[in-house]
């Protein structure tokens, strides 16, 4: 069997996931107070991952139109590449699949893949900031979140900061990537699917917390996951945000009044929960790839 770069990338991602599972003690299931809510949280998590693939499709559709099934295949088969240290492979991986399938230029696809990641961070941070209301931390952390969002908008929409980011990517060995400006039309058309993605994911995490806590949980609690997940993406040196997202979740859940042991247990279990969503997207992507051949 001839192995392409993309296939090698997929198998390499499996290796790093196995290493991660070996190193991390994830299989400590906390007390479940509502199995129904837990099951529903998994269902919504799977729906959210479908929208993650749709986000990729929406960003591509103007310049590089593809089928939804191919967007799911490229996103699903490359989903575990985020566990490869550096986390840039998830950007390159889905672009590589589409390049091989459609013959579109590699540079343009990688640029759009990078834009997809930046839009996910931007919208995720906006959603995550709503959790500050629940935590009564708006006055303490609101300024930092606001500055981060403004900075990201500058990167996405202004030429000067584009040049700085391209220079940084060049130092990381990606000198050929030229990040195009996000057009207003593209951004406005793509944003709704990103918002749906984070909405469903936030609701899924809210239901996860409801299932694992014996007390009433505010709906705003769900928004701490987008905040922690976004910050985990930003730390590109940690594969998949390993440890960072769990640490942030622990701090945020504990800040809401939950004891530290329980908060840690929920945060650690959320990694296993999220891995299940990634596994679902991978299997769905494999099916889409199989039936598109």
Coordinates of C-alpha atoms in Angstrom, one line a residue:
X1 CA 0.0 0.0 0.0
X2 CA 1.4 3.4 -1.0
X3 CA 1.6 5.7 2.0
X4 CA 1.0 9.4 1.3
X5 CA 2.2 12.2 3.6
X6 CA -1.4 12.4 4.9
X7 CA -1.6 8.7 5.8
X8 CA 1.7 8.9 7.6
X9 CA 0.4 11.9 9.5
X10 CA -2.7 10.0 10.6
X11 CA -0.7 7.0 11.8
X12 CA 1.8 9.3 13.6
X13 CA -1.1 11.0 15.3
X14 CA -2.3 7.6 16.6
X15 CA 1.1 7.0 18.0
X16 CA 1.1 10.3 20.0
X17 CA -2.5 9.7 21.2
X18 CA -1.4 6.3 22.6
X19 CA 1.7 7.9 24.2
X20 CA -0.7 10.5 25.8
X21 CA -3.1 7.9 27.1
X22 CA -0.2 5.9 28.6
X23 CA 1.2 9.0 30.3
X24 CA -2.1 10.4 31.6
X25 CA -4.3 8.8 34.2
X26 CA -7.7 9.5 32.6
X27 CA -9.7 6.5 33.5
X28 CA -10.9 7.8 36.9
X29 CA -14.6 8.1 36.4
X30 CA -16.2 10.6 38.9
X31 CA -19.5 9.9 40.6
X32 CA -22.4 10.2 38.1
X33 CA -25.5 11.7 39.5
X34 CA -27.5 11.6 36.3
X35 CA -26.8 9.0 33.6
X36 CA -29.4 10.6 31.3
X37 CA -27.8 14.0 31.4
X38 CA -24.4 12.3 30.9
X39 CA -25.6 10.5 27.8
X40 CA -27.2 13.7 26.4
X41 CA -24.0 15.6 26.9
X42 CA -22.1 12.9 24.8
X43 CA -24.8 13.2 22.1
X44 CA -24.5 17.0 21.9
X45 CA -20.7 16.7 21.9
X46 CA -20.9 14.5 18.8
X47 CA -23.1 17.1 17.1
X48 CA -20.6 19.8 18.0
X49 CA -17.8 17.9 16.3
X50 CA -19.9 17.7 13.1
X51 CA -20.2 21.5 13.2
X52 CA -16.4 21.7 13.7
X53 CA -16.1 20.1 10.2
X54 CA -18.8 22.3 8.8
X55 CA -16.8 25.3 10.0
X56 CA -13.9 24.2 7.8
X57 CA -16.3 23.8 4.9
X58 CA -17.8 27.3 5.4
X59 CA -14.3 28.9 5.3
X60 CA -13.4 27.1 2.2
X61 CA -16.6 27.4 0.2
X62 CA -15.9 30.8 -1.6
X63 CA -12.4 30.1 -3.0
X64 CA -12.1 26.3 -2.7
X65 CA -15.6 24.7 -2.8
X66 CA -15.8 21.1 -1.6
X67 CA -18.4 18.7 -0.6
X68 CA -19.5 18.5 3.1
X69 CA -18.6 14.9 3.2
X70 CA -15.0 15.7 2.2
X71 CA -14.9 18.5 4.8
X72 CA -15.9 15.9 7.4
X73 CA -13.4 13.3 6.1
X74 CA -10.5 15.8 6.1
X75 CA -11.4 17.1 9.6
X76 CA -12.1 13.7 11.0
X77 CA -9.1 11.8 9.7
X78 CA -6.7 14.6 10.9
X79 CA -8.4 15.3 14.2
X80 CA -5.8 13.4 16.3
X81 CA -2.9 15.2 14.6
X82 CA -3.4 17.9 17.2
X83 CA -1.6 15.6 19.7
X84 CA 1.6 15.8 17.7
X85 CA 3.8 18.3 19.5
X86 CA 3.6 21.8 17.9
X87 CA 0.0 21.3 16.9
X88 CA 0.6 22.7 13.4
X89 CA -0.1 19.3 11.9
X90 CA -3.8 19.6 12.4
X91 CA -3.7 22.7 10.2
X92 CA -1.6 21.1 7.6
X93 CA -3.4 17.7 7.8
X94 CA -6.9 18.7 6.7
X95 CA -5.5 21.0 4.0
X96 CA -3.4 18.1 2.7
X97 CA -6.4 15.9 2.4
X98 CA -8.3 18.5 0.3
X99 CA -5.3 19.3 -1.8
X100 CA -4.9 15.6 -2.7
X101 CA -8.6 15.2 -3.5
X102 CA -9.2 18.4 -5.4
X103 CA -5.8 19.6 -6.6
X104 CA -6.3 23.1 -5.0
X105 CA -3.0 25.0 -4.2
X106 CA -1.4 23.8 -1.0
X107 CA -0.5 27.3 0.2
X108 CA -4.0 28.6 -0.1
X109 CA -5.6 25.6 1.7
X110 CA -3.1 25.9 4.5
X111 CA -3.8 29.6 4.9
X112 CA -7.5 28.9 5.0
X113 CA -7.0 26.1 7.5
X114 CA -5.1 28.5 9.7
X115 CA -7.9 31.1 9.3
X116 CA -10.3 28.4 10.5
X117 CA -8.3 27.9 13.6
X118 CA -8.1 31.7 14.3
X119 CA -11.8 32.1 13.8
X120 CA -12.4 29.2 16.2
X121 CA -10.2 30.9 18.8
X122 CA -11.9 34.3 18.3
X123 CA -15.4 33.0 18.6
X124 CA -14.5 30.6 21.4
X125 CA -13.0 33.4 23.4
X126 CA -16.1 35.5 23.0
X127 CA -18.3 32.6 24.1
X128 CA -15.9 31.8 27.0
X129 CA -16.0 35.3 28.2
X130 CA -19.7 34.8 29.2
X131 CA -18.5 32.4 31.9
X132 CA -16.9 35.4 33.7
X133 CA -20.4 36.6 34.5
X134 CA -21.1 33.3 36.2
X135 CA -17.8 33.5 38.1
X136 CA -18.2 37.2 39.0
X137 CA -14.8 37.8 37.4
X138 CA -15.6 40.3 34.7
X139 CA -13.8 43.2 36.5
X140 CA -10.7 41.0 37.1
X141 CA -10.3 39.1 33.8
X142 CA -12.6 41.0 31.4
X143 CA -9.8 43.4 30.4
X144 CA -7.4 40.6 29.4
X145 CA -10.1 38.8 27.4
X146 CA -11.0 42.0 25.6
X147 CA -7.3 42.7 24.8
X148 CA -6.9 39.2 23.5
X149 CA -9.9 39.5 21.2
X150 CA -8.8 42.9 19.9
X151 CA -5.3 41.5 19.2
X152 CA -6.7 38.5 17.3
X153 CA -8.9 40.8 15.2
X154 CA -5.9 42.8 14.3
X155 CA -4.1 39.6 13.2
X156 CA -7.1 38.6 11.1
X157 CA -8.0 41.8 9.4
X158 CA -5.0 44.2 9.3
X159 CA -1.9 43.9 7.0
X160 CA 0.7 44.9 9.5
X161 CA -0.1 42.1 12.0
X162 CA -0.5 39.7 9.1
X163 CA 3.1 40.3 8.2
X164 CA 4.3 39.8 11.8
X165 CA 2.4 36.5 12.0
X166 CA 3.8 35.3 8.7
X167 CA 7.3 36.1 10.0
X168 CA 6.6 34.0 13.1
X169 CA 5.4 31.1 11.0
X170 CA 8.5 31.5 8.8
X171 CA 10.7 31.0 11.9
X172 CA 8.7 27.8 12.6
X173 CA 9.6 26.5 9.2
X174 CA 6.4 27.5 7.4
X175 CA 7.9 30.2 5.1
X176 CA 5.6 29.5 2.2
X177 CA 2.4 30.3 4.1
X178 CA 0.9 33.6 3.1
X179 CA -2.1 34.5 5.3
X180 CA -4.7 36.3 3.2
X181 CA -7.0 38.9 4.7
X182 CA -10.3 37.5 5.8
X183 CA -12.9 39.2 3.6
X184 CA -16.0 40.5 5.4
X185 CA -18.3 38.4 3.2
X186 CA -16.3 35.2 4.1
X187 CA -16.2 36.0 7.8
X188 CA -19.9 36.9 8.1
X189 CA -20.9 33.8 6.2
X190 CA -18.7 31.5 8.3
X191 CA -19.3 33.0 11.7
X192 CA -22.8 31.5 12.2
X193 CA -21.5 27.9 12.0
X194 CA -18.7 28.7 14.5
X195 CA -21.3 30.2 16.9
X196 CA -23.5 27.1 16.6
X197 CA -20.4 24.9 17.3
X198 CA -19.5 26.7 20.5
X199 CA -23.2 26.9 21.5
X200 CA -23.7 23.2 21.2
X201 CA -20.3 22.4 22.9
X202 CA -21.1 24.8 25.8
X203 CA -24.5 23.1 26.3
X204 CA -22.8 19.7 26.1
X205 CA -20.3 20.7 28.8
X206 CA -23.1 22.2 31.0
X207 CA -25.0 18.9 30.9
X208 CA -21.7 17.1 31.7
X209 CA -21.4 19.3 34.8
X210 CA -25.0 18.7 35.7
X211 CA -24.5 15.0 35.5
X212 CA -21.4 15.1 37.8
X213 CA -22.5 17.5 40.5
X214 CA -25.2 17.0 43.1
X215 CA -26.1 20.7 43.2
X216 CA -27.9 23.0 40.8
X217 CA -25.6 24.3 38.0
X218 CA -26.0 27.6 36.2
X219 CA -26.4 27.4 32.4
X220 CA -23.5 29.9 32.2
X221 CA -21.2 27.3 33.6
X222 CA -21.1 25.6 30.2
X223 CA -19.2 28.6 28.8
X224 CA -16.1 27.9 30.8
X225 CA -15.2 25.0 28.4
X226 CA -14.8 27.3 25.3
X227 CA -12.6 29.6 27.4
X228 CA -10.4 26.8 28.7
X229 CA -10.4 25.0 25.3
X230 CA -9.4 28.3 23.5
X231 CA -6.6 29.0 25.9
X232 CA -5.4 25.4 25.4
X233 CA -5.3 25.9 21.6
X234 CA -3.2 29.1 22.1
X235 CA -0.4 27.2 23.9
X236 CA 0.9 25.6 20.7
X237 CA 3.8 23.8 22.4
X238 CA 1.5 21.5 24.4
X239 CA 0.1 18.7 22.1
X240 CA -3.7 19.0 22.0
X241 CA -3.5 21.5 24.9
X242 CA -2.7 18.6 27.2
X243 CA -2.7 19.5 30.8
X244 CA -3.4 23.2 30.1
X245 CA -7.1 23.0 29.4
X246 CA -7.6 20.6 32.4
X247 CA -5.7 23.0 34.7
X248 CA -7.7 26.0 33.5
X249 CA -11.0 24.1 33.9
X250 CA -10.0 23.0 37.4
X251 CA -9.3 26.6 38.4
X252 CA -12.5 27.9 36.9
X253 CA -14.7 25.2 38.3
X254 CA -13.1 25.6 41.7
X255 CA -13.6 29.3 41.5
X256 CA -17.4 28.7 41.2
X257 CA -17.5 27.1 44.6
X258 CA -16.9 23.5 43.8
X259 CA -14.3 21.8 46.1
X260 CA -10.9 21.3 44.5
X261 CA -11.0 17.5 44.4
X262 CA -14.3 17.4 42.6
X263 CA -13.3 20.2 40.2
X264 CA -10.1 18.3 39.3
X265 CA -12.1 15.1 38.8
X266 CA -14.5 16.8 36.4
X267 CA -11.7 18.6 34.5
X268 CA -9.7 15.3 34.0
X269 CA -12.8 13.4 33.0
X270 CA -13.6 16.1 30.5
X271 CA -10.5 15.1 28.6
X272 CA -11.7 11.6 28.2
X273 CA -15.2 13.0 27.3
X274 CA -13.6 15.2 24.6
X275 CA -11.5 12.3 23.3
X276 CA -14.7 10.4 22.7
X277 CA -16.0 13.3 20.6
X278 CA -12.7 13.3 18.6
X279 CA -13.0 9.5 18.2
X280 CA -16.6 10.0 16.9
X281 CA -15.4 12.6 14.3
X282 CA -12.5 10.3 13.2
X283 CA -14.9 7.4 12.6
X284 CA -17.4 9.6 10.8
X285 CA -14.5 11.0 8.7
X286 CA -13.3 7.5 7.9
X287 CA -16.8 6.6 6.8
X288 CA -17.1 9.7 4.6
X289 CA -13.7 8.9 3.1
X290 CA -14.6 5.3 2.5
X291 CA -17.9 6.0 0.6
X292 CA -16.4 8.9 -1.4
X293 CA -13.8 6.7 -3.0

